[in-house]
Amino acid sequence: TMNPGYAGRTELPDNLKVLFRPVAMMVPDYALIGEIRLFSFGFDDARLLAQKLVGTFRLSSEQLSSQDHYDFGMRAVNTVIQAAGILKRTQAGMAEDLIMLRAIRDSNMPKFLRDDIVLFRSIISDLFPGVKEPKAEYPDLEAAIQEVSASFGLQCPADFMLKCIQLYEMTVVRHGMMLVGPTGGGKTRVLRVLQGAISKLKGTEGFEQARVYMCNPKAITQNQLYGAFDLQTGEWTDGIAAILIRHMSQPDTEETGVTEDNIKWMMFDGPVDAVWIEN
């Protein structure tokens, strides 16, 4: 793809551009797409909920501060609908507007800066008047986080606990995410404490031994990370990422003790740039 102004992309040269016919594109109707997807998850009041969802993101993009990691496009809409569908399945008796409110909150709140959280709360309280924000409770997980924090010699203030719970909620609804923040901000500690807490609850429904497979994508070349095709010999050489993913999907239980039921996280621990993350 040749997206103009996008990091890691180049513009098409003019002499090549004239050989192609221009095509006009338009912004899709997010509300209609959301409505159809909500119907597919079994929501009765899908039209109104889809309009509220799109309204929330429109107002957020206008009123919240501009940050690199904020995204209020179709991808964000899709994530919220996916989260709402999971909640609809697991908690069929809950009111639909409450399900949507919780899905919007759980999918977006973790990425907002402190000042933007206040604005976002006021936006969703305007769009969902009279609906009280539901509080998700994880008593077992919270107790395990406290224990693991103490074993690491860490204190466990409310903000740290909140970030651990938010990361857990993200792992349930997303298959990939980023932990961003300054050096010493607690990113690694949140991940490691949550890993220990989930592993501690092994045997409880929804929890298993959690394993982290880590590599630094900036410490090696692109070909070493993803693999490369040797033009001389015609052989393909697997990269480190490919080998780790094979270990995760087809574990050698006898040799490593890893089972297919284990929760496995692939962690690329390093600076983010468009070159490695887009491949």
mmCIF file of C-alpha atoms in Angstrom, residues 3 18 27 35 48 61 68-69 84 87 89 100 102 114 129 155 163 168 170 175 177 221 255 259 269:
data_model
loop_
_atom_site.group_PDB
_atom_site.id
_atom_site.type_symbol
_atom_site.label_atom_id
_atom_site.label_comp_id
_atom_site.label_asym_id
_atom_site.label_seq_id
_atom_site.Cartn_x
_atom_site.Cartn_y
_atom_site.Cartn_z
ATOM 1 C CA ASN A 3 -0.479 5.648 1.881
ATOM 2 C CA VAL A 18 -0.022 8.815 -14.702
ATOM 3 C CA VAL A 27 -15.825 7.139 4.167
ATOM 4 C CA GLU A 35 -25.733 -2.128 13.240
ATOM 5 C CA LEU A 48 -29.714 2.816 18.394
ATOM 6 C CA SER A 61 -12.006 12.381 18.175
ATOM 7 C CA ASP A 68 -0.297 8.996 18.447
ATOM 8 C CA HIS A 69 -1.862 5.933 20.039
ATOM 9 C CA ALA A 84 -19.948 -6.420 23.269
ATOM 10 C CA LEU A 87 -20.357 -9.925 26.920
ATOM 11 C CA ARG A 89 -22.797 -14.389 25.145
ATOM 12 C CA MET A 100 -22.554 -1.554 25.074
ATOM 13 C CA ARG A 102 -19.230 -1.559 29.383
ATOM 14 C CA ARG A 114 -5.615 10.963 32.863
ATOM 15 C CA PRO A 129 -28.217 9.050 30.256
ATOM 16 C CA GLN A 155 3.708 -2.264 46.646
ATOM 17 C CA LYS A 163 -3.509 -1.273 35.017
ATOM 18 C CA TYR A 168 -6.099 -8.636 31.586
ATOM 19 C CA MET A 170 -7.475 -6.353 26.897
ATOM 20 C CA HIS A 175 -5.222 -10.683 20.092
ATOM 21 C CA MET A 177 -1.827 -4.807 21.924
ATOM 22 C CA THR A 221 17.979 -7.521 11.333
ATOM 23 C CA GLU A 255 11.156 -31.269 26.475
ATOM 24 C CA THR A 259 1.207 -27.591 26.940
ATOM 25 C CA ASP A 269 10.241 -5.751 23.712
#
